Amino acid sequence: MFPNVSGWSWTPLHVTFVTIFLTVAAVMAGTLLLAAWRAWRDVRRGRAESIRWHSEFEDLPLADRTCRHVLTNEFLHRTCDQGFDCRECATHARWTENHPAAAAVDFEVAGLKYPADRMYHRGHTWVKVEDGGTLLIGPDALSERMFGRIGSLTLPAVGTTLHACAPAWTIRSRGDTFRVLSPVDGEVVEQGGPEQACYLRVRPSEHPPALTHLLRGSEVRPWVLRELERLQLLVSPGLPSLADGGVLAEDLPAMSPDVNWPAVWGQMLLEP
Amino acid sequence: MKPKRYGMVIDVDRCYGCGACMVACAVENNVPPPQSSASARTGITPMRVSEARNGKAFPESELAFIPMMCQQCGEHTPCVSVCPQLAVDVDPNTGIVSQIPERCLGCRYCMAACPYHARYFNWWDPQWPAGMERTLNPEVAPRMRGVVEKCRFCHGRLQAAQSKAAAAGHKDIDPADYVPACAEACPTGAIQFGDLLDAGSDVAQAAKGPNTFRLLEKIGTDSHVHYVSKREWVRDMGGAAKGVKHG
Amino acid sequence: MDSALIARSVRRCSFGRFALWLAPWLGVLGVGAWALWLCLRYGLYQTNMDNRYVFGLWIFLDLSIIALGAGAFFTGFLLYVMKKRELKAVIGSAVVLGFICYSAAMALLAVDVGQPLRAWFTYWHPNAHSMLTEVTFCITCYLTVLLIEYVPVILKTRKLRQIPAYAVFEWELHKLVPVFALIGTLLSFFHQGSLGGLFGVLRGRPFAFREGFALWPSTFFLFILSAAAVGPSFILLTTWTVEKLTGRRLVKDDVYRLLCKVSGWLLLTYVGAKAVDTMIWINATAPRAGFEAYNFYLQKPFGPGTLMVEVLLLGLLPALLLLRGAKEGGLAMINGAALACAGIVLNRFVMTIQTLALPTLPFDRFLWYVPSWQENAAFGAMLAYGVIVYSFSYRYLILFPQEKELSRHVS
């Protein structure tokens, strides 16, 4: 390598050759370092959970990423490109300005109750705004039936920061450890439980809380119907068909133990 | 000092295949004794006498012995350009193709490149039985396992001649001091060695003589080893291998 | 037992069955590792290579698997640079295969050289004229690229993707993957070519020697073309094999069709170029060096049939089959891919073993070579290593993103 050591001399060919390879190596190292630095910067700016979710979202099948406005037949075909975060979506903002959703009504379908005083997240959790500005969150009726009798539930400790579409509580059941996604950003102020009115009481990170991404009013019914269809497709032929008039059993996994329930939960609750 | 082109002229008609050159070469260059199961294909023979036949039936059948060593190619030296570590080099002052065993990786690419099959690989760890180390030539370094070696025109003898000349205050060596082991050992004097660029030397004149040929001349290696034979079929050996049908 | 590590939406067999599948391969790997250790300990005399057959089974295998592993760079190029989105379905598998092929080749090379500890000499005293230097540098860089591309696949495994820091790193790395795909393509272009150049520059071996362009003989370009042609075929073949072995559908038909089409057209181009190159060699290059080309084919078993088989039976025929498979799918696809791979392997064999088998000097004889058990065991080890790494990757990583969609029933 060094001139005149062991007969070495730098010819133009050698210079070209070594320069090319050093450039390639430098580009490779540089790109890797750039990725690492950007990742570190993202983590420092607290964007880690958001990026994690967006990365997961892109791995969902197209059919599971349908825009909420397609559910209500307002749009014919549209795949969500915001990770279900309608707060960031310009299209949603423009649409709802001109077409506000109709008022909510209580409804029940296949034995599942969806009260009107709540808003719903695509990950099958509900959010209720309390007078004091805090939020109550819990699992919706469909997810309760899908989990049935759970092995154990781990709620986040008081003081934990939650991010929308980041893990909230963990359920251990049927040999699987399942993380249910939080519907909102905020800080846990009180834990609840399955026997209580809610699973968690959360102080939102913004006042007033940004909840435009949650389904409400007349959107909820078409969404639930569609989700039931999706569930049926996922578990058939393990379950008898959910034809009109049927009532969903309280504990679906107990009823059909042969079904791969962790896979079903993953698809339905957006945590594959 | 004028650059030299050391070369050889080998009289094929004088060689009767005694193999003295092979033995002398092995002794001079500290070639280790082979493993018990070694064969002609794995042994190290920097000088190797090959047998050639004219392919005719008795009584026209003829035999020739062709001493083969590194041909010290002058042009497009096949082994130099291919070594990934620059462990092979042509010395511009002598025309001798060198081999640096300490740098050799043992990839054997140079062996694939050499059309004369003049390069040999150390397939095992060299070992000398007890007592045999007294036969070692102190002027030649033995090679380790996994490296390539070949004829270097007894480079150790060249260096000894150069030291002697320098000690006597001469710039140039005395040609009589530098004779490779094979040329020295040959009982018939079939191997002539010297500077091909020295017009007055025997070897330079013999190289220009009639009935000389070089092996695989058309490949364009400009080898420094010339062969001489009055027999036309032997001179035709300078051409290519013609396919031999195997039964 | 390891269900927590397996992605939720796919089914994998029980760990016991998996262990049963791995057991024989681990055995083969063990025997091969022992053989390799013998070579490292006692020298290459453990093999049947000799001063005539300086390259044997191992070099032939190395060249073959590097050609087959070209699927990694080519799929990456087609996906990230040419934006053929369908290939997202196989890029994970392609990257793992590429990594396996190149790491196995490097491991085998490390034993094949006489002094493995001196490998760094090539980097310190590089000979820019030597094709082998180019190969060494390119393959080292490319193996690094493959490692960098393998990392995101591993980070997407079920347990690791849950950790936000890793998910973020994977995300940022993925945004920059076109850079690596481009570098990979460039490096592959050069090293596939240089492997061809290794033999094409050998003036002393008129069977292999070819004229060319600047530093590079025609074999440089032929090797690149053939590697690019056979890469997609190999991906196709392995995907189909995995589907058959696991009994699951892993990719949609349009992916197979695309791979067929690309492979078929490239192979057809390659056959044409090779035919032209062979004619030039027969009529000009070889005679100029004093060798009549027909002489090379007088040695049994390397008769003219070898050339015909290589170019027609395993070159033109698979190209046509692949093009038909691109329209109809089915057996034409698989047969075409298999024959194409065989053809390229034969080509590498011809360039290494046949080149060395043929004598150059008129008084040298044609010699035989049969690999020793150590060489065969090392081959087995390489194969076993590949199967084991791929099996683990298939089980725990998402190599085929379309598998989820295609397994309609989750029960």
PDB file of C-alpha atoms in Angstrom, chain B residues 2-204:
ATOM      1  CA  LYS B   2      22.390  -3.250 -18.895  1.00  0.00           C
ATOM      2  CA  PRO B   3      19.267  -5.284 -18.138  1.00  0.00           C
ATOM      3  CA  LYS B   4      19.624  -8.980 -18.751  1.00  0.00           C
ATOM      4  CA  ARG B   5      17.248 -11.572 -20.042  1.00  0.00           C
ATOM      5  CA  TYR B   6      18.222 -14.834 -18.461  1.00  0.00           C
ATOM      6  CA  GLY B   7      17.051 -17.767 -20.496  1.00  0.00           C
ATOM      7  CA  MET B   8      17.803 -21.312 -21.504  1.00  0.00           C
ATOM      8  CA  VAL B   9      18.300 -23.327 -24.628  1.00  0.00           C
ATOM      9  CA  ILE B  10      17.552 -26.993 -24.090  1.00  0.00           C
ATOM     10  CA  ASP B  11      18.650 -29.575 -26.604  1.00  0.00           C
ATOM     11  CA  VAL B  12      15.863 -32.114 -26.603  1.00  0.00           C
ATOM     12  CA  ASP B  13      17.885 -34.513 -28.701  1.00  0.00           C
ATOM     13  CA  ARG B  14      20.544 -34.711 -26.004  1.00  0.00           C
ATOM     14  CA  CYS B  15      18.156 -35.315 -23.131  1.00  0.00           C
ATOM     15  CA  TYR B  16      17.652 -38.993 -22.392  1.00  0.00           C
ATOM     16  CA  GLY B  17      15.401 -38.512 -19.377  1.00  0.00           C
ATOM     17  CA  CYS B  18      17.831 -39.402 -16.613  1.00  0.00           C
ATOM     18  CA  GLY B  19      16.199 -36.941 -14.254  1.00  0.00           C
ATOM     19  CA  ALA B  20      19.428 -35.649 -12.741  1.00  0.00           C
ATOM     20  CA  CYS B  21      18.188 -32.116 -13.306  1.00  0.00           C
ATOM     21  CA  MET B  22      15.027 -32.871 -11.346  1.00  0.00           C
ATOM     22  CA  VAL B  23      16.982 -34.214  -8.415  1.00  0.00           C
ATOM     23  CA  ALA B  24      19.446 -31.327  -8.461  1.00  0.00           C
ATOM     24  CA  CYS B  25      16.591 -28.863  -8.537  1.00  0.00           C
ATOM     25  CA  ALA B  26      14.834 -30.489  -5.599  1.00  0.00           C
ATOM     26  CA  VAL B  27      18.003 -30.509  -3.551  1.00  0.00           C
ATOM     27  CA  GLU B  28      18.958 -26.935  -4.416  1.00  0.00           C
ATOM     28  CA  ASN B  29      15.522 -25.547  -3.680  1.00  0.00           C
ATOM     29  CA  ASN B  30      14.768 -27.431  -0.470  1.00  0.00           C
ATOM     30  CA  VAL B  31      11.790 -29.196  -1.956  1.00  0.00           C
ATOM     31  CA  PRO B  32      10.297 -31.148   0.945  1.00  0.00           C
ATOM     32  CA  PRO B  33       9.840 -34.903   0.729  1.00  0.00           C
ATOM     33  CA  PRO B  34       6.315 -35.715  -0.392  1.00  0.00           C
ATOM     34  CA  GLN B  35       3.624 -37.405   1.642  1.00  0.00           C
ATOM     35  CA  SER B  36       3.574 -41.126   1.200  1.00  0.00           C
ATOM     36  CA  SER B  37       0.448 -40.997  -0.915  1.00  0.00           C
ATOM     37  CA  ALA B  38       1.583 -38.116  -3.087  1.00  0.00           C
ATOM     38  CA  SER B  39       1.521 -38.624  -6.813  1.00  0.00           C
ATOM     39  CA  ALA B  40       3.008 -37.069  -9.886  1.00  0.00           C
ATOM     40  CA  ARG B  41       0.029 -34.782  -9.836  1.00  0.00           C
ATOM     41  CA  THR B  42       0.550 -33.427  -6.330  1.00  0.00           C
ATOM     42  CA  GLY B  43       4.318 -33.479  -5.990  1.00  0.00           C
ATOM     43  CA  ILE B  44       6.481 -30.408  -6.316  1.00  0.00           C
ATOM     44  CA  THR B  45       8.783 -30.583  -9.303  1.00  0.00           C
ATOM     45  CA  PRO B  46       9.910 -27.116 -10.326  1.00  0.00           C
ATOM     46  CA  MET B  47      11.994 -28.930 -12.922  1.00  0.00           C
ATOM     47  CA  ARG B  48      10.038 -31.704 -14.494  1.00  0.00           C
ATOM     48  CA  VAL B  49      11.022 -33.901 -17.402  1.00  0.00           C
ATOM     49  CA  SER B  50       8.074 -34.824 -19.565  1.00  0.00           C
ATOM     50  CA  GLU B  51       7.953 -37.631 -22.022  1.00  0.00           C
ATOM     51  CA  ALA B  52       6.684 -37.115 -25.539  1.00  0.00           C
ATOM     52  CA  ARG B  53       6.031 -39.640 -28.227  1.00  0.00           C
ATOM     53  CA  ASN B  54       5.573 -39.202 -31.922  1.00  0.00           C
ATOM     54  CA  GLY B  55       2.476 -41.398 -31.838  1.00  0.00           C
ATOM     55  CA  LYS B  56       3.671 -43.815 -34.490  1.00  0.00           C
ATOM     56  CA  ALA B  57       3.828 -47.583 -34.190  1.00  0.00           C
ATOM     57  CA  PHE B  58       7.013 -49.625 -34.121  1.00  0.00           C
ATOM     58  CA  PRO B  59       9.455 -49.316 -35.911  1.00  0.00           C
ATOM     59  CA  GLU B  60       8.730 -45.637 -36.479  1.00  0.00           C
ATOM     60  CA  SER B  61       7.937 -44.936 -32.859  1.00  0.00           C
ATOM     61  CA  GLU B  62      10.136 -42.299 -31.274  1.00  0.00           C
ATOM     62  CA  LEU B  63      10.475 -40.836 -27.862  1.00  0.00           C
ATOM     63  CA  ALA B  64      11.673 -37.463 -26.657  1.00  0.00           C
ATOM     64  CA  PHE B  65      12.235 -36.051 -23.191  1.00  0.00           C
ATOM     65  CA  ILE B  66      11.384 -32.461 -22.622  1.00  0.00           C
ATOM     66  CA  PRO B  67      12.627 -30.798 -19.458  1.00  0.00           C
ATOM     67  CA  MET B  68       9.946 -28.370 -18.357  1.00  0.00           C
ATOM     68  CA  MET B  69      10.285 -25.537 -15.911  1.00  0.00           C
ATOM     69  CA  CYS B  70       8.897 -22.056 -15.605  1.00  0.00           C
ATOM     70  CA  GLN B  71       9.351 -20.577 -19.036  1.00  0.00           C
ATOM     71  CA  GLN B  72       9.942 -17.096 -17.579  1.00  0.00           C
ATOM     72  CA  CYS B  73       7.454 -15.526 -19.951  1.00  0.00           C
ATOM     73  CA  GLY B  74       8.463 -12.082 -21.062  1.00  0.00           C
ATOM     74  CA  GLU B  75       5.295 -10.798 -22.611  1.00  0.00           C
ATOM     75  CA  HIS B  76       1.778 -10.915 -21.168  1.00  0.00           C
ATOM     76  CA  THR B  77       3.230 -12.980 -18.373  1.00  0.00           C
ATOM     77  CA  PRO B  78       0.081 -14.952 -17.528  1.00  0.00           C
ATOM     78  CA  CYS B  79       0.791 -15.407 -13.850  1.00  0.00           C
ATOM     79  CA  VAL B  80       1.779 -11.819 -13.081  1.00  0.00           C
ATOM     80  CA  SER B  81      -1.409 -10.103 -14.130  1.00  0.00           C
ATOM     81  CA  VAL B  82      -3.665 -12.535 -12.326  1.00  0.00           C
ATOM     82  CA  CYS B  83      -2.185 -12.652  -8.850  1.00  0.00           C
ATOM     83  CA  PRO B  84      -4.584 -10.728  -6.591  1.00  0.00           C
ATOM     84  CA  GLN B  85      -1.841  -9.966  -4.087  1.00  0.00           C
ATOM     85  CA  LEU B  86       0.992  -8.961  -6.389  1.00  0.00           C
ATOM     86  CA  ALA B  87       2.977 -11.931  -5.129  1.00  0.00           C
ATOM     87  CA  VAL B  88       4.387 -12.510  -8.607  1.00  0.00           C
ATOM     88  CA  ASP B  89       6.564 -10.069 -10.408  1.00  0.00           C
ATOM     89  CA  VAL B  90       8.883  -9.901 -13.411  1.00  0.00           C
ATOM     90  CA  ASP B  91      12.250  -8.466 -12.507  1.00  0.00           C
ATOM     91  CA  PRO B  92      13.002  -5.961 -15.242  1.00  0.00           C
ATOM     92  CA  ASN B  93      16.751  -6.372 -14.689  1.00  0.00           C
ATOM     93  CA  THR B  94      16.907 -10.105 -15.169  1.00  0.00           C
ATOM     94  CA  GLY B  95      13.632 -11.111 -16.801  1.00  0.00           C
ATOM     95  CA  ILE B  96      13.118 -13.693 -14.090  1.00  0.00           C
ATOM     96  CA  VAL B  97       9.552 -14.182 -12.896  1.00  0.00           C
ATOM     97  CA  SER B  98       9.633 -14.150  -9.131  1.00  0.00           C
ATOM     98  CA  GLN B  99       7.304 -15.634  -6.558  1.00  0.00           C
ATOM     99  CA  ILE B 100       6.886 -14.244  -3.058  1.00  0.00           C
ATOM    100  CA  PRO B 101       5.812 -17.190  -0.887  1.00  0.00           C
ATOM    101  CA  GLU B 102       5.234 -14.999   2.165  1.00  0.00           C
ATOM    102  CA  ARG B 103       2.637 -13.015   0.326  1.00  0.00           C
ATOM    103  CA  CYS B 104       1.027 -15.863  -1.540  1.00  0.00           C
ATOM    104  CA  LEU B 105      -2.537 -16.516  -0.425  1.00  0.00           C
ATOM    105  CA  GLY B 106      -2.665 -19.902  -2.083  1.00  0.00           C
ATOM    106  CA  CYS B 107      -5.594 -19.097  -4.339  1.00  0.00           C
ATOM    107  CA  ARG B 108      -3.901 -20.955  -7.188  1.00  0.00           C
ATOM    108  CA  TYR B 109      -5.165 -18.594  -9.825  1.00  0.00           C
ATOM    109  CA  CYS B 110      -1.646 -18.271 -11.223  1.00  0.00           C
ATOM    110  CA  MET B 111      -1.544 -22.032 -11.577  1.00  0.00           C
ATOM    111  CA  ALA B 112      -4.732 -21.946 -13.603  1.00  0.00           C
ATOM    112  CA  ALA B 113      -3.248 -19.186 -15.725  1.00  0.00           C
ATOM    113  CA  CYS B 114       0.030 -20.895 -16.510  1.00  0.00           C
ATOM    114  CA  PRO B 115      -0.219 -22.746 -19.817  1.00  0.00           C
ATOM    115  CA  TYR B 116       2.976 -24.674 -19.096  1.00  0.00           C
ATOM    116  CA  HIS B 117       1.690 -26.173 -15.829  1.00  0.00           C
ATOM    117  CA  ALA B 118       4.966 -24.954 -14.393  1.00  0.00           C
ATOM    118  CA  ARG B 119       3.626 -23.912 -11.020  1.00  0.00           C
ATOM    119  CA  TYR B 120       3.238 -26.188  -8.052  1.00  0.00           C
ATOM    120  CA  PHE B 121       1.244 -25.947  -4.873  1.00  0.00           C
ATOM    121  CA  ASN B 122       2.240 -27.005  -1.381  1.00  0.00           C
ATOM    122  CA  TRP B 123      -0.654 -29.312  -0.685  1.00  0.00           C
ATOM    123  CA  TRP B 124       0.621 -30.341   2.753  1.00  0.00           C
ATOM    124  CA  ASP B 125       2.820 -29.069   5.529  1.00  0.00           C
ATOM    125  CA  PRO B 126       6.442 -29.614   4.522  1.00  0.00           C
ATOM    126  CA  GLN B 127       8.237 -31.939   6.892  1.00  0.00           C
ATOM    127  CA  TRP B 128      11.766 -33.226   6.785  1.00  0.00           C
ATOM    128  CA  PRO B 129      12.521 -36.472   8.596  1.00  0.00           C
ATOM    129  CA  ALA B 130      14.996 -36.161  11.448  1.00  0.00           C
ATOM    130  CA  GLY B 131      18.505 -35.760  10.132  1.00  0.00           C
ATOM    131  CA  MET B 132      17.425 -34.672   6.699  1.00  0.00           C
ATOM    132  CA  GLU B 133      17.544 -31.030   7.695  1.00  0.00           C
ATOM    133  CA  ARG B 134      21.307 -31.299   7.205  1.00  0.00           C
ATOM    134  CA  THR B 135      20.703 -31.544   3.462  1.00  0.00           C
ATOM    135  CA  LEU B 136      18.919 -28.198   3.361  1.00  0.00           C
ATOM    136  CA  ASN B 137      20.429 -25.434   1.259  1.00  0.00           C
ATOM    137  CA  PRO B 138      20.894 -22.431   3.567  1.00  0.00           C
ATOM    138  CA  GLU B 139      20.586 -19.973   0.665  1.00  0.00           C
ATOM    139  CA  VAL B 140      17.021 -20.892  -0.246  1.00  0.00           C
ATOM    140  CA  ALA B 141      14.061 -20.353   2.084  1.00  0.00           C
ATOM    141  CA  PRO B 142      11.693 -23.291   2.339  1.00  0.00           C
ATOM    142  CA  ARG B 143       8.056 -22.584   1.654  1.00  0.00           C
ATOM    143  CA  MET B 144       5.121 -23.135   3.954  1.00  0.00           C
ATOM    144  CA  ARG B 145       1.948 -25.080   3.315  1.00  0.00           C
ATOM    145  CA  GLY B 146      -0.658 -23.573   1.067  1.00  0.00           C
ATOM    146  CA  VAL B 147       1.520 -21.450  -1.194  1.00  0.00           C
ATOM    147  CA  VAL B 148       2.552 -21.742  -4.804  1.00  0.00           C
ATOM    148  CA  GLU B 149       6.118 -22.182  -5.921  1.00  0.00           C
ATOM    149  CA  LYS B 150       7.991 -22.595  -9.162  1.00  0.00           C
ATOM    150  CA  CYS B 151      11.362 -22.479 -10.821  1.00  0.00           C
ATOM    151  CA  ARG B 152      13.124 -19.175 -10.273  1.00  0.00           C
ATOM    152  CA  PHE B 153      16.272 -20.012 -12.206  1.00  0.00           C
ATOM    153  CA  CYS B 154      17.982 -20.734  -8.866  1.00  0.00           C
ATOM    154  CA  HIS B 155      17.653 -17.195  -7.698  1.00  0.00           C
ATOM    155  CA  GLY B 156      19.735 -17.955  -4.644  1.00  0.00           C
ATOM    156  CA  ARG B 157      22.692 -18.666  -6.894  1.00  0.00           C
ATOM    157  CA  LEU B 158      22.175 -15.349  -8.690  1.00  0.00           C
ATOM    158  CA  GLN B 159      22.234 -13.547  -5.378  1.00  0.00           C
ATOM    159  CA  ALA B 160      25.378 -15.422  -4.333  1.00  0.00           C
ATOM    160  CA  ALA B 161      27.033 -14.410  -7.607  1.00  0.00           C
ATOM    161  CA  GLN B 162      25.967 -10.819  -7.075  1.00  0.00           C
ATOM    162  CA  SER B 163      27.383 -10.812  -3.558  1.00  0.00           C
ATOM    163  CA  LYS B 164      30.629 -12.233  -4.832  1.00  0.00           C
ATOM    164  CA  ALA B 165      30.853  -9.612  -7.569  1.00  0.00           C
ATOM    165  CA  ALA B 166      30.041  -6.810  -5.157  1.00  0.00           C
ATOM    166  CA  ALA B 167      32.671  -8.073  -2.707  1.00  0.00           C
ATOM    167  CA  ALA B 168      35.235  -8.026  -5.502  1.00  0.00           C
ATOM    168  CA  GLY B 169      34.130  -4.514  -6.501  1.00  0.00           C
ATOM    169  CA  HIS B 170      32.643  -5.514  -9.868  1.00  0.00           C
ATOM    170  CA  LYS B 171      29.309  -4.121 -11.042  1.00  0.00           C
ATOM    171  CA  ASP B 172      28.389  -7.130 -13.083  1.00  0.00           C
ATOM    172  CA  ILE B 173      28.474 -10.782 -12.195  1.00  0.00           C
ATOM    173  CA  ASP B 174      30.751 -13.296 -13.828  1.00  0.00           C
ATOM    174  CA  PRO B 175      28.457 -15.507 -15.942  1.00  0.00           C
ATOM    175  CA  ALA B 176      30.400 -18.573 -14.870  1.00  0.00           C
ATOM    176  CA  ASP B 177      29.295 -17.922 -11.268  1.00  0.00           C
ATOM    177  CA  TYR B 178      25.616 -18.158 -12.040  1.00  0.00           C
ATOM    178  CA  VAL B 179      24.576 -21.550 -13.307  1.00  0.00           C
ATOM    179  CA  PRO B 180      21.282 -23.050 -12.150  1.00  0.00           C
ATOM    180  CA  ALA B 181      21.389 -26.455 -10.518  1.00  0.00           C
ATOM    181  CA  CYS B 182      19.727 -28.254 -13.408  1.00  0.00           C
ATOM    182  CA  ALA B 183      22.178 -26.963 -15.988  1.00  0.00           C
ATOM    183  CA  GLU B 184      25.023 -27.866 -13.673  1.00  0.00           C
ATOM    184  CA  ALA B 185      23.762 -31.385 -13.077  1.00  0.00           C
ATOM    185  CA  CYS B 186      22.863 -32.364 -16.618  1.00  0.00           C
ATOM    186  CA  PRO B 187      25.332 -35.072 -17.687  1.00  0.00           C
ATOM    187  CA  THR B 188      24.902 -34.449 -21.424  1.00  0.00           C
ATOM    188  CA  GLY B 189      24.992 -30.667 -21.251  1.00  0.00           C
ATOM    189  CA  ALA B 190      21.528 -30.483 -22.752  1.00  0.00           C
ATOM    190  CA  ILE B 191      20.673 -27.392 -20.746  1.00  0.00           C
ATOM    191  CA  GLN B 192      22.414 -24.183 -21.650  1.00  0.00           C
ATOM    192  CA  PHE B 193      21.817 -21.122 -19.512  1.00  0.00           C
ATOM    193  CA  GLY B 194      22.735 -17.480 -19.861  1.00  0.00           C
ATOM    194  CA  ASP B 195      21.797 -13.989 -20.845  1.00  0.00           C
ATOM    195  CA  LEU B 196      19.810 -14.027 -24.069  1.00  0.00           C
ATOM    196  CA  LEU B 197      20.562 -10.355 -24.645  1.00  0.00           C
ATOM    197  CA  ASP B 198      24.296 -10.914 -24.487  1.00  0.00           C
ATOM    198  CA  ALA B 199      24.990 -11.408 -28.200  1.00  0.00           C
ATOM    199  CA  GLY B 200      28.290 -13.065 -27.535  1.00  0.00           C
ATOM    200  CA  SER B 201      27.009 -15.706 -25.136  1.00  0.00           C
ATOM    201  CA  ASP B 202      26.538 -19.306 -26.216  1.00  0.00           C
ATOM    202  CA  VAL B 203      22.926 -19.331 -25.187  1.00  0.00           C
ATOM    203  CA  ALA B 204      22.012 -16.221 -27.168  1.00  0.00           C
TER     204      ALA B 204
END
